[in-house]
Amino acid sequence: MSEKNILLLSIKDFLTPKMLKYSVLPLVISLIVMYILFFIIAGIGIEQLGTLQLQSSQTTIENGIPHTESIDAKLEGSAIIQFLMSYAITSWLATFFIYAIGGFLTIYISIFVAVIIIGFLTPFILRELQARHYMDVEMIGHSNILYSIFLALKWAATMILLFILLIPFYFIPLINIVALNIPLYYFFHKMLTFDVSSNISTKEEDKQISFFSANSLRVKTLALYLISLVPFAIFFGAVFYVIYLGHTYFTEVKKIRNI
């Protein structure tokens, strides 16, 4: 099956009533989690402004003798917010940075959360694809819950390590955009391909597909990841991602088994 046909078939399957129903669950759960996280992150940003130490001095001359008076003021907690918000420019800047950073982190966390949630729906989505198009392909699978949890924790730890190792690149314009996305894309690629492959293929078949179709899979998951960076796209597209990769793996398994 050509790549164009896989894409068109994936879109057609995604628009069926059953698949659209599957899309509702990750959408609702993700939106609730993201709504909560957004305001938590924004709230932490406000609290972390900490304290502001204001110092000013005023010099007056009396009888030809200069006198200097120093004034110290310390703003804490909500006081610093009141101080910033009392001026139009500082109010706008403070609001912009707090919610821009909060929004940025929310998009990244939304991808992480959506990938975790869709993992629970993957077996049902793939069985539906099998019933519609691949009755001749047995879904053997090669994983269990404990092994899946172990791999998820392993990849999450690697993602965090990559975030730390790439810190020096975060301060270089343009390069920082790539550096910030590498860790999360790594986790996204690993989780998504594993969720699909572990439900369809045997361990040996998965190794063959990963070896001979490595570049093709990376291109596909990279394209899906870039789409996920569009706000709210991951909420609607998570089920489509599984369908798209599901067709890919079913097609490759058929080739290996000469079906």
PDB file of C-alpha atoms in Angstrom:
ATOM      1  CA  MET A   1       0.000   0.000   0.000  1.00  0.00           C
ATOM      2  CA  SER A   2       1.410   3.392  -0.972  1.00  0.00           C
ATOM      3  CA  GLU A   3       1.953   6.127   1.591  1.00  0.00           C
ATOM      4  CA  LYS A   4      -0.764   8.224  -0.024  1.00  0.00           C
ATOM      5  CA  ASN A   5      -3.267   5.378   0.277  1.00  0.00           C
ATOM      6  CA  ILE A   6      -2.307   4.783   3.916  1.00  0.00           C
ATOM      7  CA  LEU A   7      -2.880   8.450   4.709  1.00  0.00           C
ATOM      8  CA  LEU A   8      -6.235   8.608   2.903  1.00  0.00           C
ATOM      9  CA  LEU A   9      -7.393   5.371   4.503  1.00  0.00           C
ATOM     10  CA  SER A  10      -6.326   6.645   7.937  1.00  0.00           C
ATOM     11  CA  ILE A  11      -8.356   9.823   7.487  1.00  0.00           C
ATOM     12  CA  LYS A  12     -11.370   7.800   6.332  1.00  0.00           C
ATOM     13  CA  ASP A  13     -11.132   5.480   9.340  1.00  0.00           C
ATOM     14  CA  PHE A  14     -10.666   8.372  11.740  1.00  0.00           C
ATOM     15  CA  LEU A  15     -13.906   9.981  10.554  1.00  0.00           C
ATOM     16  CA  THR A  16     -15.998   6.897  11.319  1.00  0.00           C
ATOM     17  CA  PRO A  17     -18.438   7.236  14.264  1.00  0.00           C
ATOM     18  CA  LYS A  18     -16.607   4.664  16.408  1.00  0.00           C
ATOM     19  CA  MET A  19     -13.185   6.288  16.022  1.00  0.00           C
ATOM     20  CA  LEU A  20     -14.634   9.728  16.692  1.00  0.00           C
ATOM     21  CA  LYS A  21     -16.122   8.328  19.906  1.00  0.00           C
ATOM     22  CA  TYR A  22     -12.670   7.055  20.878  1.00  0.00           C
ATOM     23  CA  SER A  23     -11.365  10.587  20.275  1.00  0.00           C
ATOM     24  CA  VAL A  24     -13.690  12.069  22.881  1.00  0.00           C
ATOM     25  CA  LEU A  25     -12.092  10.349  25.890  1.00  0.00           C
ATOM     26  CA  PRO A  26      -8.484  11.568  25.449  1.00  0.00           C
ATOM     27  CA  LEU A  27      -9.850  14.966  24.435  1.00  0.00           C
ATOM     28  CA  VAL A  28     -11.921  15.405  27.590  1.00  0.00           C
ATOM     29  CA  ILE A  29      -9.315  13.976  29.993  1.00  0.00           C
ATOM     30  CA  SER A  30      -6.464  15.942  28.402  1.00  0.00           C
ATOM     31  CA  LEU A  31      -8.395  19.212  28.450  1.00  0.00           C
ATOM     32  CA  ILE A  32      -9.242  18.774  32.147  1.00  0.00           C
ATOM     33  CA  VAL A  33      -5.625  17.954  33.028  1.00  0.00           C
ATOM     34  CA  MET A  34      -4.276  20.815  30.891  1.00  0.00           C
ATOM     35  CA  TYR A  35      -6.757  23.301  32.339  1.00  0.00           C
ATOM     36  CA  ILE A  36      -5.608  22.452  35.842  1.00  0.00           C
ATOM     37  CA  LEU A  37      -1.907  22.401  34.939  1.00  0.00           C
ATOM     38  CA  PHE A  38      -2.079  25.724  33.090  1.00  0.00           C
ATOM     39  CA  PHE A  39      -3.275  27.631  36.127  1.00  0.00           C
ATOM     40  CA  ILE A  40      -0.961  25.722  38.460  1.00  0.00           C
ATOM     41  CA  ILE A  41       2.044  26.614  36.300  1.00  0.00           C
ATOM     42  CA  ALA A  42       0.910  30.222  35.953  1.00  0.00           C
ATOM     43  CA  GLY A  43       0.317  30.404  39.712  1.00  0.00           C
ATOM     44  CA  ILE A  44       3.764  29.007  40.453  1.00  0.00           C
ATOM     45  CA  GLY A  45       5.224  31.572  38.078  1.00  0.00           C
ATOM     46  CA  ILE A  46       3.613  34.360  40.052  1.00  0.00           C
ATOM     47  CA  GLU A  47       4.741  32.938  43.391  1.00  0.00           C
ATOM     48  CA  GLN A  48       8.288  32.396  42.157  1.00  0.00           C
ATOM     49  CA  LEU A  49       8.636  36.093  41.514  1.00  0.00           C
ATOM     50  CA  GLY A  50       9.569  35.960  45.179  1.00  0.00           C
ATOM     51  CA  THR A  51      10.558  39.202  46.762  1.00  0.00           C
ATOM     52  CA  LEU A  52      11.654  42.497  45.317  1.00  0.00           C
ATOM     53  CA  GLN A  53      14.091  44.709  47.181  1.00  0.00           C
ATOM     54  CA  LEU A  54      13.669  48.360  46.275  1.00  0.00           C
ATOM     55  CA  GLN A  55      16.391  50.820  47.170  1.00  0.00           C
ATOM     56  CA  SER A  56      16.372  54.533  46.520  1.00  0.00           C
ATOM     57  CA  SER A  57      18.429  57.435  47.753  1.00  0.00           C
ATOM     58  CA  GLN A  58      17.833  61.145  47.814  1.00  0.00           C
ATOM     59  CA  THR A  59      20.474  63.809  48.317  1.00  0.00           C
ATOM     60  CA  THR A  60      19.623  67.271  49.615  1.00  0.00           C
ATOM     61  CA  ILE A  61      21.868  70.200  50.432  1.00  0.00           C
ATOM     62  CA  GLU A  62      21.333  72.144  53.603  1.00  0.00           C
ATOM     63  CA  ASN A  63      23.599  75.053  54.416  1.00  0.00           C
ATOM     64  CA  GLY A  64      25.997  73.878  51.782  1.00  0.00           C
ATOM     65  CA  ILE A  65      26.264  70.421  53.362  1.00  0.00           C
ATOM     66  CA  PRO A  66      24.924  67.439  51.315  1.00  0.00           C
ATOM     67  CA  HIS A  67      22.664  65.009  53.138  1.00  0.00           C
ATOM     68  CA  THR A  68      21.833  61.624  51.618  1.00  0.00           C
ATOM     69  CA  GLU A  69      18.823  59.600  52.710  1.00  0.00           C
ATOM     70  CA  SER A  70      18.387  55.967  51.702  1.00  0.00           C
ATOM     71  CA  ILE A  71      15.044  54.225  51.538  1.00  0.00           C
ATOM     72  CA  ASP A  72      14.716  50.457  51.493  1.00  0.00           C
ATOM     73  CA  ALA A  73      11.485  48.760  50.588  1.00  0.00           C
ATOM     74  CA  LYS A  74      10.814  45.083  50.327  1.00  0.00           C
ATOM     75  CA  LEU A  75       7.904  43.681  48.360  1.00  0.00           C
ATOM     76  CA  GLU A  76       6.884  40.092  48.964  1.00  0.00           C
ATOM     77  CA  GLY A  77       4.303  37.739  47.491  1.00  0.00           C
ATOM     78  CA  SER A  78       1.264  39.588  46.238  1.00  0.00           C
ATOM     79  CA  ALA A  79       2.911  42.943  46.986  1.00  0.00           C
ATOM     80  CA  ILE A  80       5.322  42.522  44.101  1.00  0.00           C
ATOM     81  CA  ILE A  81       2.428  41.699  41.803  1.00  0.00           C
ATOM     82  CA  GLN A  82       0.634  44.832  42.964  1.00  0.00           C
ATOM     83  CA  PHE A  83       3.795  46.801  42.302  1.00  0.00           C
ATOM     84  CA  LEU A  84       4.168  45.383  38.784  1.00  0.00           C
ATOM     85  CA  MET A  85       0.513  45.786  37.970  1.00  0.00           C
ATOM     86  CA  SER A  86       0.494  49.408  39.104  1.00  0.00           C
ATOM     87  CA  TYR A  87       2.302  50.399  35.912  1.00  0.00           C
ATOM     88  CA  ALA A  88       0.895  49.664  32.473  1.00  0.00           C
ATOM     89  CA  ILE A  89       4.137  48.501  30.867  1.00  0.00           C
ATOM     90  CA  THR A  90       5.264  46.283  33.762  1.00  0.00           C
ATOM     91  CA  SER A  91       1.731  44.935  34.086  1.00  0.00           C
ATOM     92  CA  TRP A  92       1.676  43.916  30.424  1.00  0.00           C
ATOM     93  CA  LEU A  93       5.161  42.397  30.513  1.00  0.00           C
ATOM     94  CA  ALA A  94       4.538  40.443  33.710  1.00  0.00           C
ATOM     95  CA  THR A  95       1.249  39.067  32.402  1.00  0.00           C
ATOM     96  CA  PHE A  96       2.778  38.221  29.018  1.00  0.00           C
ATOM     97  CA  PHE A  97       5.769  36.328  30.401  1.00  0.00           C
ATOM     98  CA  ILE A  98       3.807  34.443  33.044  1.00  0.00           C
ATOM     99  CA  TYR A  99       1.144  33.196  30.672  1.00  0.00           C
ATOM    100  CA  ALA A 100       3.469  32.778  27.685  1.00  0.00           C
ATOM    101  CA  ILE A 101       5.708  30.479  29.701  1.00  0.00           C
ATOM    102  CA  GLY A 102       2.663  28.783  31.198  1.00  0.00           C
ATOM    103  CA  GLY A 103       1.166  28.277  27.746  1.00  0.00           C
ATOM    104  CA  PHE A 104       4.462  26.995  26.346  1.00  0.00           C
ATOM    105  CA  LEU A 105       4.816  24.417  29.103  1.00  0.00           C
ATOM    106  CA  THR A 106       1.164  23.477  28.811  1.00  0.00           C
ATOM    107  CA  ILE A 107       1.571  22.562  25.119  1.00  0.00           C
ATOM    108  CA  TYR A 108       4.572  20.380  25.918  1.00  0.00           C
ATOM    109  CA  ILE A 109       2.894  18.713  28.867  1.00  0.00           C
ATOM    110  CA  SER A 110      -0.253  18.173  26.791  1.00  0.00           C
ATOM    111  CA  ILE A 111       1.744  16.053  24.336  1.00  0.00           C
ATOM    112  CA  PHE A 112       3.184  14.015  27.203  1.00  0.00           C
ATOM    113  CA  VAL A 113      -0.242  13.492  28.803  1.00  0.00           C
ATOM    114  CA  ALA A 114      -1.985  12.673  25.510  1.00  0.00           C
ATOM    115  CA  VAL A 115       0.625  10.040  24.618  1.00  0.00           C
ATOM    116  CA  ILE A 116       0.083   8.360  27.993  1.00  0.00           C
ATOM    117  CA  ILE A 117      -3.718   8.448  27.706  1.00  0.00           C
ATOM    118  CA  ILE A 118      -3.862   7.147  24.133  1.00  0.00           C
ATOM    119  CA  GLY A 119      -1.781   4.145  25.178  1.00  0.00           C
ATOM    120  CA  PHE A 120      -4.825   2.755  27.031  1.00  0.00           C
ATOM    121  CA  LEU A 121      -7.019   3.078  23.923  1.00  0.00           C
ATOM    122  CA  THR A 122      -4.511   1.720  21.410  1.00  0.00           C
ATOM    123  CA  PRO A 123      -5.576  -1.977  21.651  1.00  0.00           C
ATOM    124  CA  PHE A 124      -9.228  -1.096  20.978  1.00  0.00           C
ATOM    125  CA  ILE A 125      -8.358   1.160  18.045  1.00  0.00           C
ATOM    126  CA  LEU A 126      -6.106  -1.441  16.471  1.00  0.00           C
ATOM    127  CA  ARG A 127      -8.680  -4.216  16.882  1.00  0.00           C
ATOM    128  CA  GLU A 128     -11.172  -2.016  15.064  1.00  0.00           C
ATOM    129  CA  LEU A 129      -8.682  -1.526  12.222  1.00  0.00           C
ATOM    130  CA  GLN A 130      -8.059  -5.258  12.120  1.00  0.00           C
ATOM    131  CA  ALA A 131     -11.789  -5.986  11.871  1.00  0.00           C
ATOM    132  CA  ARG A 132     -12.210  -3.460   9.069  1.00  0.00           C
ATOM    133  CA  HIS A 133      -9.131  -4.139   6.944  1.00  0.00           C
ATOM    134  CA  TYR A 134      -6.799  -6.848   8.266  1.00  0.00           C
ATOM    135  CA  MET A 135      -8.798  -9.924   9.259  1.00  0.00           C
ATOM    136  CA  ASP A 136      -5.986 -12.024   7.779  1.00  0.00           C
ATOM    137  CA  VAL A 137      -3.391 -10.487  10.128  1.00  0.00           C
ATOM    138  CA  GLU A 138      -3.287 -11.936  13.633  1.00  0.00           C
ATOM    139  CA  MET A 139      -2.480  -9.431  16.369  1.00  0.00           C
ATOM    140  CA  ILE A 140       0.109 -11.440  18.292  1.00  0.00           C
ATOM    141  CA  GLY A 141       1.729  -8.718  20.372  1.00  0.00           C
ATOM    142  CA  HIS A 142       4.817  -8.985  22.566  1.00  0.00           C
ATOM    143  CA  SER A 143       4.350  -6.970  25.753  1.00  0.00           C
ATOM    144  CA  ASN A 144       2.740  -6.883  29.196  1.00  0.00           C
ATOM    145  CA  ILE A 145       1.767  -4.180  31.668  1.00  0.00           C
ATOM    146  CA  LEU A 146       4.891  -4.393  33.849  1.00  0.00           C
ATOM    147  CA  TYR A 147       7.232  -4.311  30.859  1.00  0.00           C
ATOM    148  CA  SER A 148       5.305  -1.387  29.361  1.00  0.00           C
ATOM    149  CA  ILE A 149       5.533   0.575  32.615  1.00  0.00           C
ATOM    150  CA  PHE A 150       9.257  -0.171  32.845  1.00  0.00           C
ATOM    151  CA  LEU A 151       9.865   1.117  29.309  1.00  0.00           C
ATOM    152  CA  ALA A 152       7.716   4.210  29.870  1.00  0.00           C
ATOM    153  CA  LEU A 153       9.710   5.087  33.002  1.00  0.00           C
ATOM    154  CA  LYS A 154      12.972   4.372  31.198  1.00  0.00           C
ATOM    155  CA  TRP A 155      12.078   6.642  28.276  1.00  0.00           C
ATOM    156  CA  ALA A 156      10.760   9.346  30.608  1.00  0.00           C
ATOM    157  CA  ALA A 157      14.058   9.283  32.539  1.00  0.00           C
ATOM    158  CA  THR A 158      15.998   9.493  29.278  1.00  0.00           C
ATOM    159  CA  MET A 159      13.845  12.423  28.194  1.00  0.00           C
ATOM    160  CA  ILE A 160      14.583  14.281  31.432  1.00  0.00           C
ATOM    161  CA  LEU A 161      18.297  13.530  31.054  1.00  0.00           C
ATOM    162  CA  LEU A 162      18.237  14.917  27.506  1.00  0.00           C
ATOM    163  CA  PHE A 163      16.516  18.074  28.755  1.00  0.00           C
ATOM    164  CA  ILE A 164      19.398  18.539  31.229  1.00  0.00           C
ATOM    165  CA  LEU A 165      22.200  17.718  28.784  1.00  0.00           C
ATOM    166  CA  LEU A 166      20.852  20.127  26.173  1.00  0.00           C
ATOM    167  CA  ILE A 167      20.623  23.105  28.544  1.00  0.00           C
ATOM    168  CA  PRO A 168      23.654  24.888  26.974  1.00  0.00           C
ATOM    169  CA  PHE A 169      21.846  24.955  23.616  1.00  0.00           C
ATOM    170  CA  TYR A 170      18.720  26.609  25.029  1.00  0.00           C
ATOM    171  CA  PHE A 171      20.466  29.991  24.952  1.00  0.00           C
ATOM    172  CA  ILE A 172      21.356  29.867  21.241  1.00  0.00           C
ATOM    173  CA  PRO A 173      18.659  31.398  19.002  1.00  0.00           C
ATOM    174  CA  LEU A 174      17.001  28.986  16.548  1.00  0.00           C
ATOM    175  CA  ILE A 175      19.080  26.073  17.804  1.00  0.00           C
ATOM    176  CA  ASN A 176      17.210  26.308  21.100  1.00  0.00           C
ATOM    177  CA  ILE A 177      13.944  25.526  19.300  1.00  0.00           C
ATOM    178  CA  VAL A 178      15.371  22.217  18.090  1.00  0.00           C
ATOM    179  CA  ALA A 179      17.076  21.482  21.410  1.00  0.00           C
ATOM    180  CA  LEU A 180      13.869  22.022  23.381  1.00  0.00           C
ATOM    181  CA  ASN A 181      11.929  19.627  21.174  1.00  0.00           C
ATOM    182  CA  ILE A 182      14.438  16.765  20.892  1.00  0.00           C
ATOM    183  CA  PRO A 183      13.743  15.235  24.347  1.00  0.00           C
ATOM    184  CA  LEU A 184       9.970  15.286  24.029  1.00  0.00           C
ATOM    185  CA  TYR A 185      10.066  14.011  20.440  1.00  0.00           C
ATOM    186  CA  TYR A 186      12.232  11.128  21.649  1.00  0.00           C
ATOM    187  CA  PHE A 187       9.587  10.176  24.212  1.00  0.00           C
ATOM    188  CA  PHE A 188       6.749  10.742  21.726  1.00  0.00           C
ATOM    189  CA  HIS A 189       8.380   8.502  19.083  1.00  0.00           C
ATOM    190  CA  LYS A 190       9.258   5.711  21.499  1.00  0.00           C
ATOM    191  CA  MET A 191       5.868   5.573  23.196  1.00  0.00           C
ATOM    192  CA  LEU A 192       3.766   5.818  20.060  1.00  0.00           C
ATOM    193  CA  THR A 193       5.658   3.233  18.018  1.00  0.00           C
ATOM    194  CA  PHE A 194       5.842   0.851  20.980  1.00  0.00           C
ATOM    195  CA  ASP A 195       2.114   1.138  21.737  1.00  0.00           C
ATOM    196  CA  VAL A 196       1.275   0.176  18.160  1.00  0.00           C
ATOM    197  CA  SER A 197       3.968  -2.421  17.479  1.00  0.00           C
ATOM    198  CA  SER A 198       3.568  -4.240  20.803  1.00  0.00           C
ATOM    199  CA  ASN A 199      -0.095  -4.886  20.028  1.00  0.00           C
ATOM    200  CA  ILE A 200       0.354  -6.099  16.444  1.00  0.00           C
ATOM    201  CA  SER A 201       3.722  -7.728  15.846  1.00  0.00           C
ATOM    202  CA  THR A 202       5.958 -10.249  17.538  1.00  0.00           C
ATOM    203  CA  LYS A 203       9.207  -9.062  19.078  1.00  0.00           C
ATOM    204  CA  GLU A 204      11.214 -10.323  16.089  1.00  0.00           C
ATOM    205  CA  GLU A 205       8.843  -8.687  13.605  1.00  0.00           C
ATOM    206  CA  ASP A 206       9.099  -5.433  15.537  1.00  0.00           C
ATOM    207  CA  LYS A 207      12.899  -5.592  15.327  1.00  0.00           C
ATOM    208  CA  GLN A 208      12.743  -6.144  11.569  1.00  0.00           C
ATOM    209  CA  ILE A 209      10.338  -3.265  11.029  1.00  0.00           C
ATOM    210  CA  SER A 210      12.376  -0.979  13.288  1.00  0.00           C
ATOM    211  CA  PHE A 211      15.550  -1.846  11.377  1.00  0.00           C
ATOM    212  CA  PHE A 212      14.345  -1.741   7.772  1.00  0.00           C
ATOM    213  CA  SER A 213      11.760   1.037   8.192  1.00  0.00           C
ATOM    214  CA  ALA A 214      13.533   3.156  10.822  1.00  0.00           C
ATOM    215  CA  ASN A 215      13.806   6.302   8.704  1.00  0.00           C
ATOM    216  CA  SER A 216      10.239   6.002   7.426  1.00  0.00           C
ATOM    217  CA  LEU A 217       8.894   5.644  10.962  1.00  0.00           C
ATOM    218  CA  ARG A 218      10.923   8.629  12.179  1.00  0.00           C
ATOM    219  CA  VAL A 219       9.632  10.801   9.350  1.00  0.00           C
ATOM    220  CA  LYS A 220       6.053   9.830  10.173  1.00  0.00           C
ATOM    221  CA  THR A 221       6.350  10.354  13.925  1.00  0.00           C
ATOM    222  CA  LEU A 222       8.231  13.620  13.382  1.00  0.00           C
ATOM    223  CA  ALA A 223       5.422  14.895  11.157  1.00  0.00           C
ATOM    224  CA  LEU A 224       2.857  13.850  13.773  1.00  0.00           C
ATOM    225  CA  TYR A 225       4.914  15.501  16.528  1.00  0.00           C
ATOM    226  CA  LEU A 226       5.133  18.788  14.613  1.00  0.00           C
ATOM    227  CA  ILE A 227       1.356  18.734  14.177  1.00  0.00           C
ATOM    228  CA  SER A 228       1.069  18.203  17.938  1.00  0.00           C
ATOM    229  CA  LEU A 229       2.857  21.504  18.553  1.00  0.00           C
ATOM    230  CA  VAL A 230      -0.180  23.298  17.154  1.00  0.00           C
ATOM    231  CA  PRO A 231      -2.325  24.181  20.201  1.00  0.00           C
ATOM    232  CA  PHE A 232      -5.067  21.610  20.842  1.00  0.00           C
ATOM    233  CA  ALA A 233      -4.082  19.480  17.819  1.00  0.00           C
ATOM    234  CA  ILE A 234      -2.864  16.633  20.023  1.00  0.00           C
ATOM    235  CA  PHE A 235      -6.253  16.512  21.752  1.00  0.00           C
ATOM    236  CA  PHE A 236      -8.055  15.803  18.489  1.00  0.00           C
ATOM    237  CA  GLY A 237      -5.308  13.939  16.684  1.00  0.00           C
ATOM    238  CA  ALA A 238      -4.107  11.324  19.165  1.00  0.00           C
ATOM    239  CA  VAL A 239      -6.484   8.637  17.866  1.00  0.00           C
ATOM    240  CA  PHE A 240      -5.570   9.491  14.275  1.00  0.00           C
ATOM    241  CA  TYR A 241      -1.876   9.001  15.117  1.00  0.00           C
ATOM    242  CA  VAL A 242      -2.577   5.447  16.289  1.00  0.00           C
ATOM    243  CA  ILE A 243      -4.688   4.736  13.199  1.00  0.00           C
ATOM    244  CA  TYR A 244      -1.996   6.064  10.866  1.00  0.00           C
ATOM    245  CA  LEU A 245       0.824   4.093  12.472  1.00  0.00           C
ATOM    246  CA  GLY A 246      -1.488   1.108  12.861  1.00  0.00           C
ATOM    247  CA  HIS A 247      -1.982   0.899   9.104  1.00  0.00           C
ATOM    248  CA  THR A 248       1.775   1.198   8.684  1.00  0.00           C
ATOM    249  CA  TYR A 249       2.533  -1.697  11.020  1.00  0.00           C
ATOM    250  CA  PHE A 250      -0.263  -3.909   9.702  1.00  0.00           C
ATOM    251  CA  THR A 251       1.074  -3.372   6.179  1.00  0.00           C
ATOM    252  CA  GLU A 252       4.660  -4.196   7.199  1.00  0.00           C
ATOM    253  CA  VAL A 253       3.590  -7.288   9.150  1.00  0.00           C
ATOM    254  CA  LYS A 254       1.707  -8.568   6.104  1.00  0.00           C
ATOM    255  CA  LYS A 255       4.883  -8.257   4.076  1.00  0.00           C
ATOM    256  CA  ILE A 256       6.955 -10.137   6.649  1.00  0.00           C
ATOM    257  CA  ARG A 257       4.393 -12.947   6.975  1.00  0.00           C
ATOM    258  CA  ASN A 258       3.863 -13.058   3.190  1.00  0.00           C
ATOM    259  CA  ILE A 259       0.124 -12.710   3.581  1.00  0.00           C
TER     260      ILE A 259
END
